[in-house]
Amino acid sequence: LIFVIGPLIAVFIYSLQERNLLTGQVDFVGMTNFTNMFTADPLFGKVVGNTLLFTLGLVPLNIILSLGLAVALTSKLRGTTIFRTVFFAPVVTSAVAWAIVWKFMLQHESGTVNQYLALIGIDGPNWLREPAWAMVSVIVTRALKNMGLNMIIFMAALASLPKSYNEAALVDGANSRQIFRKIPLPLLAPTTVMVVIITVIGSLKVFDHIVLLTGGGPANSTMVLVNYIYHQGFQFFETGYASALAVVLFIVTLTLTLIQWSLRRRFVYNEQ
């Protein structure tokens, strides 16, 4: 009630007001903040587009990497425990430290990534200063940061699947690709839905990673909705407008979550 419901109600109330942190002036303006958002704010459309692009890039990449690693690391091979630790380490690493290290590695000429590319004759781009590459860099480094958590979730789900189905498929002559596509993948549907929902919600809330890597630039190419809320509220001191943006983010997140949850019956395998 104190830390969730109260602030949530306050944000909805503030979104109907014009509040300025510097002057302390508060005026009720009704839906004006929302009207200005869609009609008078030239950056709002770009910010929403960046947010959707970031989510559409991050979520599939994260799921593919984490599921692939989970399948590979559940096999009975030597050294899998070490690799599990290595891939999970970024999850418990400070987000600030992770972003700062990658910021140095992605520098144009002195960055580690471009230095390695130069060894094979490739002139790497200025990853964090070119609009297209900046978004790619943010998406990839963020996916690498959190894929270990989803990897552990998928590994736990894979360990709980009955082995008899795979053994029966092998007897029938199915190869490993057919077995994975027809047996474990459908059985993992409940876990996949949960992981997708968690990852989508997390992608809509990413703040520190983008601030430290690009600051929303260049030319606002990586400015997502959470960063824009911060800019409006704590740099321009327009608390009312920032609250209206936060309401939009809340509605978008809730809508996407409900849509994914409602679609689970179509994609989730139910054992009879």
mmCIF file of C-alpha atoms in Angstrom:
data_model
loop_
_atom_site.group_PDB
_atom_site.id
_atom_site.type_symbol
_atom_site.label_atom_id
_atom_site.label_comp_id
_atom_site.label_asym_id
_atom_site.label_seq_id
_atom_site.Cartn_x
_atom_site.Cartn_y
_atom_site.Cartn_z
ATOM 1 C CA LEU A 1 0.000 0.000 0.000
ATOM 2 C CA ILE A 2 2.766 2.445 0.934
ATOM 3 C CA PHE A 3 5.354 1.617 -1.691
ATOM 4 C CA VAL A 4 3.202 0.499 -4.656
ATOM 5 C CA ILE A 5 -0.473 1.475 -4.515
ATOM 6 C CA GLY A 6 0.090 4.932 -3.000
ATOM 7 C CA PRO A 7 2.697 6.094 -5.524
ATOM 8 C CA LEU A 8 0.673 4.590 -8.381
ATOM 9 C CA ILE A 9 -2.408 6.593 -7.398
ATOM 10 C CA ALA A 10 -0.257 9.711 -6.937
ATOM 11 C CA VAL A 11 1.156 9.375 -10.473
ATOM 12 C CA PHE A 12 -2.350 9.255 -11.941
ATOM 13 C CA ILE A 13 -3.293 12.358 -9.937
ATOM 14 C CA TYR A 14 -0.112 14.231 -10.890
ATOM 15 C CA SER A 15 -0.713 13.414 -14.567
ATOM 16 C CA LEU A 16 -3.831 15.617 -14.427
ATOM 17 C CA GLN A 17 -1.879 18.541 -13.013
ATOM 18 C CA GLU A 18 0.762 20.989 -14.146
ATOM 19 C CA ARG A 19 3.454 20.652 -11.493
ATOM 20 C CA ASN A 20 6.828 22.381 -11.500
ATOM 21 C CA LEU A 21 9.507 21.244 -9.063
ATOM 22 C CA LEU A 22 11.352 24.555 -9.225
ATOM 23 C CA THR A 23 8.455 26.892 -8.524
ATOM 24 C CA GLY A 24 6.291 24.466 -6.550
ATOM 25 C CA GLN A 25 3.261 25.657 -8.518
ATOM 26 C CA VAL A 26 0.459 23.116 -8.952
ATOM 27 C CA ASP A 27 -2.518 23.653 -11.288
ATOM 28 C CA PHE A 28 -5.197 21.196 -12.333
ATOM 29 C CA VAL A 29 -5.177 20.901 -16.131
ATOM 30 C CA GLY A 30 -7.226 17.755 -16.714
ATOM 31 C CA MET A 31 -6.210 15.863 -19.859
ATOM 32 C CA THR A 32 -4.014 18.671 -21.207
ATOM 33 C CA ASN A 33 -0.781 16.769 -20.545
ATOM 34 C CA PHE A 34 -2.034 13.812 -22.567
ATOM 35 C CA THR A 35 -3.317 16.063 -25.354
ATOM 36 C CA ASN A 36 0.023 17.866 -25.603
ATOM 37 C CA MET A 37 1.800 14.541 -25.571
ATOM 38 C CA PHE A 38 0.142 13.374 -28.781
ATOM 39 C CA THR A 39 -0.246 16.733 -30.550
ATOM 40 C CA ALA A 40 2.449 19.163 -29.404
ATOM 41 C CA ASP A 41 5.456 17.075 -28.323
ATOM 42 C CA PRO A 42 7.721 16.497 -31.347
ATOM 43 C CA LEU A 43 9.833 13.908 -29.511
ATOM 44 C CA PHE A 44 7.064 11.686 -28.136
ATOM 45 C CA GLY A 45 6.535 9.703 -31.344
ATOM 46 C CA LYS A 46 10.268 9.098 -31.757
ATOM 47 C CA VAL A 47 10.608 8.027 -28.122
ATOM 48 C CA VAL A 48 7.733 5.540 -28.433
ATOM 49 C CA GLY A 49 9.248 4.185 -31.656
ATOM 50 C CA ASN A 50 12.639 3.777 -29.957
ATOM 51 C CA THR A 51 10.995 1.981 -27.049
ATOM 52 C CA LEU A 52 9.211 -0.488 -29.331
ATOM 53 C CA LEU A 53 12.360 -1.030 -31.403
ATOM 54 C CA PHE A 54 14.401 -1.682 -28.274
ATOM 55 C CA THR A 55 11.830 -4.193 -26.994
ATOM 56 C CA LEU A 56 11.416 -5.935 -30.366
ATOM 57 C CA GLY A 57 15.183 -6.285 -30.640
ATOM 58 C CA LEU A 58 15.961 -7.246 -27.063
ATOM 59 C CA VAL A 59 13.264 -9.821 -26.320
ATOM 60 C CA PRO A 60 13.818 -12.244 -29.242
ATOM 61 C CA LEU A 61 17.605 -11.994 -28.931
ATOM 62 C CA ASN A 62 17.462 -12.671 -25.200
ATOM 63 C CA ILE A 63 15.107 -15.634 -25.591
ATOM 64 C CA ILE A 64 17.116 -17.222 -28.422
ATOM 65 C CA LEU A 65 20.427 -16.863 -26.587
ATOM 66 C CA SER A 66 19.123 -18.042 -23.222
ATOM 67 C CA LEU A 67 17.242 -21.035 -24.665
ATOM 68 C CA GLY A 68 20.199 -22.035 -26.836
ATOM 69 C CA LEU A 69 22.560 -21.875 -23.871
ATOM 70 C CA ALA A 70 20.115 -23.804 -21.687
ATOM 71 C CA VAL A 71 19.897 -26.626 -24.235
ATOM 72 C CA ALA A 72 23.673 -26.721 -24.675
ATOM 73 C CA LEU A 73 24.452 -26.627 -20.959
ATOM 74 C CA THR A 74 21.971 -29.330 -19.947
ATOM 75 C CA SER A 75 23.929 -31.870 -21.970
ATOM 76 C CA LYS A 76 26.233 -34.148 -20.044
ATOM 77 C CA LEU A 77 29.543 -32.657 -21.112
ATOM 78 C CA ARG A 78 32.626 -31.820 -19.084
ATOM 79 C CA GLY A 79 32.933 -28.211 -17.949
ATOM 80 C CA THR A 80 29.245 -27.298 -18.166
ATOM 81 C CA THR A 81 29.246 -26.113 -14.552
ATOM 82 C CA ILE A 82 31.999 -23.612 -15.327
ATOM 83 C CA PHE A 83 30.152 -22.311 -18.381
ATOM 84 C CA ARG A 84 26.925 -21.975 -16.395
ATOM 85 C CA THR A 85 28.765 -19.789 -13.913
ATOM 86 C CA VAL A 86 30.377 -17.723 -16.661
ATOM 87 C CA PHE A 87 27.107 -17.019 -18.457
ATOM 88 C CA PHE A 88 25.234 -16.278 -15.217
ATOM 89 C CA ALA A 89 27.949 -13.950 -13.871
ATOM 90 C CA PRO A 90 26.687 -10.838 -15.774
ATOM 91 C CA VAL A 91 23.312 -11.155 -14.023
ATOM 92 C CA VAL A 92 24.886 -10.546 -10.610
ATOM 93 C CA THR A 93 27.356 -7.989 -11.949
ATOM 94 C CA SER A 94 26.573 -4.344 -11.229
ATOM 95 C CA ALA A 95 24.621 -2.825 -14.121
ATOM 96 C CA VAL A 96 26.715 0.331 -13.795
ATOM 97 C CA ALA A 97 29.995 -1.579 -14.017
ATOM 98 C CA TRP A 98 28.700 -3.628 -16.943
ATOM 99 C CA ALA A 99 27.657 -0.526 -18.912
ATOM 100 C CA ILE A 100 30.891 1.356 -18.195
ATOM 101 C CA VAL A 101 33.064 -1.571 -19.309
ATOM 102 C CA TRP A 102 31.085 -1.920 -22.537
ATOM 103 C CA LYS A 103 31.291 1.829 -23.111
ATOM 104 C CA PHE A 104 35.078 1.577 -23.154
ATOM 105 C CA MET A 105 35.026 -1.567 -25.286
ATOM 106 C CA LEU A 106 32.779 0.066 -27.906
ATOM 107 C CA GLN A 107 34.862 3.210 -28.403
ATOM 108 C CA HIS A 108 35.609 4.009 -32.038
ATOM 109 C CA GLU A 109 39.390 3.678 -32.322
ATOM 110 C CA SER A 110 40.557 2.672 -28.854
ATOM 111 C CA GLY A 111 37.746 0.233 -28.125
ATOM 112 C CA THR A 112 38.496 -3.457 -27.729
ATOM 113 C CA VAL A 113 35.800 -4.511 -30.213
ATOM 114 C CA ASN A 114 37.132 -2.390 -33.060
ATOM 115 C CA GLN A 115 40.710 -3.363 -32.293
ATOM 116 C CA TYR A 116 39.827 -7.026 -32.730
ATOM 117 C CA LEU A 117 37.879 -6.230 -35.903
ATOM 118 C CA ALA A 118 40.943 -4.385 -37.242
ATOM 119 C CA LEU A 119 42.988 -7.571 -36.871
ATOM 120 C CA ILE A 120 40.825 -9.204 -39.547
ATOM 121 C CA GLY A 121 40.741 -6.122 -41.772
ATOM 122 C CA ILE A 122 37.363 -4.706 -40.717
ATOM 123 C CA ASP A 123 37.015 -1.012 -39.923
ATOM 124 C CA GLY A 124 34.448 -1.036 -37.128
ATOM 125 C CA PRO A 125 31.890 1.774 -36.812
ATOM 126 C CA ASN A 126 31.637 4.295 -34.014
ATOM 127 C CA TRP A 127 29.242 2.047 -32.152
ATOM 128 C CA LEU A 128 27.842 4.540 -29.647
ATOM 129 C CA ARG A 129 27.930 7.680 -31.805
ATOM 130 C CA GLU A 130 26.130 6.502 -34.936
ATOM 131 C CA PRO A 131 22.325 6.359 -34.508
ATOM 132 C CA ALA A 132 21.723 2.940 -36.094
ATOM 133 C CA TRP A 133 24.699 1.254 -34.440
ATOM 134 C CA ALA A 134 23.981 2.882 -31.079
ATOM 135 C CA MET A 135 20.613 1.136 -30.800
ATOM 136 C CA VAL A 136 22.142 -2.163 -31.897
ATOM 137 C CA SER A 137 24.896 -1.790 -29.298
ATOM 138 C CA VAL A 138 22.437 -1.035 -26.515
ATOM 139 C CA ILE A 139 20.223 -3.999 -27.427
ATOM 140 C CA VAL A 140 23.056 -6.536 -27.708
ATOM 141 C CA THR A 141 24.884 -5.513 -24.527
ATOM 142 C CA ARG A 142 21.635 -5.516 -22.551
ATOM 143 C CA ALA A 143 20.686 -8.948 -23.879
ATOM 144 C CA LEU A 144 24.086 -10.299 -22.834
ATOM 145 C CA LYS A 145 23.600 -8.799 -19.376
ATOM 146 C CA ASN A 146 20.371 -10.647 -18.538
ATOM 147 C CA MET A 147 20.383 -13.777 -20.671
ATOM 148 C CA GLY A 148 21.902 -15.786 -17.794
ATOM 149 C CA LEU A 149 18.758 -15.430 -15.676
ATOM 150 C CA ASN A 150 16.468 -16.740 -18.401
ATOM 151 C CA MET A 151 19.038 -19.449 -19.128
ATOM 152 C CA ILE A 152 18.679 -20.739 -15.564
ATOM 153 C CA ILE A 153 14.876 -20.690 -15.850
ATOM 154 C CA PHE A 154 14.970 -22.659 -19.105
ATOM 155 C CA MET A 155 17.491 -25.109 -17.663
ATOM 156 C CA ALA A 156 15.209 -25.806 -14.708
ATOM 157 C CA ALA A 157 12.285 -26.354 -17.074
ATOM 158 C CA LEU A 158 14.305 -28.669 -19.325
ATOM 159 C CA ALA A 159 15.431 -30.709 -16.321
ATOM 160 C CA SER A 160 11.800 -31.293 -15.321
ATOM 161 C CA LEU A 161 10.711 -32.647 -18.723
ATOM 162 C CA PRO A 162 10.197 -36.430 -18.926
ATOM 163 C CA LYS A 163 13.023 -38.187 -20.765
ATOM 164 C CA SER A 164 10.779 -41.001 -22.020
ATOM 165 C CA TYR A 165 9.393 -38.848 -24.853
ATOM 166 C CA ASN A 166 12.855 -38.201 -26.272
ATOM 167 C CA GLU A 167 13.814 -41.856 -25.934
ATOM 168 C CA ALA A 168 10.667 -42.967 -27.756
ATOM 169 C CA ALA A 169 11.361 -40.478 -30.568
ATOM 170 C CA LEU A 170 14.919 -41.793 -30.906
ATOM 171 C CA VAL A 171 13.585 -45.328 -31.222
ATOM 172 C CA ASP A 172 11.246 -44.121 -33.975
ATOM 173 C CA GLY A 173 14.216 -42.703 -35.884
ATOM 174 C CA ALA A 174 13.860 -38.962 -35.225
ATOM 175 C CA ASN A 175 17.016 -36.855 -35.292
ATOM 176 C CA SER A 176 18.005 -34.374 -32.585
ATOM 177 C CA ARG A 177 16.565 -31.354 -34.447
ATOM 178 C CA GLN A 178 13.201 -33.050 -34.965
ATOM 179 C CA ILE A 179 13.101 -34.165 -31.346
ATOM 180 C CA PHE A 180 13.775 -30.668 -30.017
ATOM 181 C CA ARG A 181 11.228 -29.024 -32.335
ATOM 182 C CA LYS A 182 8.458 -31.558 -31.677
ATOM 183 C CA ILE A 183 8.932 -32.461 -28.000
ATOM 184 C CA PRO A 184 10.892 -30.141 -25.652
ATOM 185 C CA LEU A 185 9.989 -26.906 -27.465
ATOM 186 C CA PRO A 186 6.191 -27.357 -27.190
ATOM 187 C CA LEU A 187 6.532 -28.616 -23.609
ATOM 188 C CA LEU A 188 8.524 -25.489 -22.746
ATOM 189 C CA ALA A 189 5.656 -23.229 -23.846
ATOM 190 C CA PRO A 190 4.493 -22.315 -20.296
ATOM 191 C CA THR A 191 8.039 -21.381 -19.318
ATOM 192 C CA THR A 192 8.585 -19.494 -22.564
ATOM 193 C CA VAL A 193 5.435 -17.427 -22.057
ATOM 194 C CA MET A 194 6.521 -16.520 -18.533
ATOM 195 C CA VAL A 195 10.044 -15.625 -19.683
ATOM 196 C CA VAL A 196 8.722 -13.502 -22.550
ATOM 197 C CA ILE A 197 6.401 -11.567 -20.220
ATOM 198 C CA ILE A 198 9.195 -10.941 -17.709
ATOM 199 C CA THR A 199 11.634 -9.897 -20.445
ATOM 200 C CA VAL A 200 9.143 -7.550 -22.125
ATOM 201 C CA ILE A 201 8.354 -5.826 -18.822
ATOM 202 C CA GLY A 202 12.064 -5.583 -18.040
ATOM 203 C CA SER A 203 12.856 -4.113 -21.465
ATOM 204 C CA LEU A 204 10.293 -1.353 -20.960
ATOM 205 C CA LYS A 205 11.942 -0.378 -17.669
ATOM 206 C CA VAL A 206 15.597 -0.249 -18.775
ATOM 207 C CA PHE A 207 17.078 3.066 -17.648
ATOM 208 C CA ASP A 208 20.604 2.944 -16.227
ATOM 209 C CA HIS A 209 22.036 0.898 -19.098
ATOM 210 C CA ILE A 210 21.008 3.412 -21.767
ATOM 211 C CA VAL A 211 21.909 6.459 -19.658
ATOM 212 C CA LEU A 212 25.438 5.205 -19.076
ATOM 213 C CA LEU A 213 26.086 3.951 -22.615
ATOM 214 C CA THR A 214 24.561 6.659 -24.806
ATOM 215 C CA GLY A 215 22.593 9.068 -22.597
ATOM 216 C CA GLY A 216 19.725 8.668 -25.059
ATOM 217 C CA GLY A 217 21.777 9.856 -28.007
ATOM 218 C CA PRO A 218 23.028 10.357 -30.561
ATOM 219 C CA ALA A 219 20.237 12.622 -31.829
ATOM 220 C CA ASN A 220 17.793 10.924 -29.422
ATOM 221 C CA SER A 221 18.179 7.653 -31.339
ATOM 222 C CA THR A 222 18.282 5.600 -28.113
ATOM 223 C CA MET A 223 15.962 7.761 -26.027
ATOM 224 C CA VAL A 224 13.312 5.375 -24.682
ATOM 225 C CA LEU A 225 10.223 6.199 -22.671
ATOM 226 C CA VAL A 226 11.772 5.657 -19.233
ATOM 227 C CA ASN A 227 14.660 7.996 -20.064
ATOM 228 C CA TYR A 228 12.239 10.577 -21.446
ATOM 229 C CA ILE A 229 10.244 10.472 -18.217
ATOM 230 C CA TYR A 230 13.438 11.166 -16.282
ATOM 231 C CA HIS A 231 14.370 14.063 -18.579
ATOM 232 C CA GLN A 232 10.957 15.682 -18.271
ATOM 233 C CA GLY A 233 10.688 15.193 -14.512
ATOM 234 C CA PHE A 234 14.202 15.831 -13.242
ATOM 235 C CA GLN A 235 15.895 17.922 -15.929
ATOM 236 C CA PHE A 236 12.999 20.045 -17.155
ATOM 237 C CA PHE A 237 11.200 19.776 -13.760
ATOM 238 C CA GLU A 238 7.825 19.165 -15.443
ATOM 239 C CA THR A 239 6.543 16.636 -12.914
ATOM 240 C CA GLY A 240 2.983 16.665 -14.209
ATOM 241 C CA TYR A 241 3.989 15.910 -17.784
ATOM 242 C CA ALA A 242 6.474 13.279 -16.621
ATOM 243 C CA SER A 243 3.672 11.638 -14.630
ATOM 244 C CA ALA A 244 1.486 11.586 -17.734
ATOM 245 C CA LEU A 245 4.293 9.835 -19.610
ATOM 246 C CA ALA A 246 4.587 7.358 -16.742
ATOM 247 C CA VAL A 247 0.874 6.625 -17.008
ATOM 248 C CA VAL A 248 1.303 5.881 -20.710
ATOM 249 C CA LEU A 249 4.201 3.543 -19.915
ATOM 250 C CA PHE A 250 2.058 1.810 -17.273
ATOM 251 C CA ILE A 251 -0.823 1.341 -19.723
ATOM 252 C CA VAL A 252 1.478 0.033 -22.478
ATOM 253 C CA THR A 253 3.144 -2.433 -20.098
ATOM 254 C CA LEU A 254 -0.164 -3.620 -18.692
ATOM 255 C CA THR A 255 -1.677 -4.012 -22.166
ATOM 256 C CA LEU A 256 1.255 -6.023 -23.518
ATOM 257 C CA THR A 257 1.226 -8.244 -20.432
ATOM 258 C CA LEU A 258 -2.520 -8.914 -20.713
ATOM 259 C CA ILE A 259 -2.223 -9.677 -24.432
ATOM 260 C CA GLN A 260 0.592 -12.153 -23.840
ATOM 261 C CA TRP A 261 -1.262 -13.726 -20.940
ATOM 262 C CA SER A 262 -4.464 -14.070 -22.960
ATOM 263 C CA LEU A 263 -2.589 -15.709 -25.839
ATOM 264 C CA ARG A 264 -1.027 -18.335 -23.601
ATOM 265 C CA ARG A 265 -3.868 -20.811 -24.225
ATOM 266 C CA ARG A 266 -3.064 -20.836 -27.938
ATOM 267 C CA PHE A 267 0.635 -21.558 -27.516
ATOM 268 C CA VAL A 268 0.897 -23.314 -24.154
ATOM 269 C CA TYR A 269 0.816 -27.088 -24.173
ATOM 270 C CA ASN A 270 -1.661 -28.514 -21.670
ATOM 271 C CA GLU A 271 -1.155 -32.115 -20.698
ATOM 272 C CA GLN A 272 -4.443 -34.002 -20.561
#
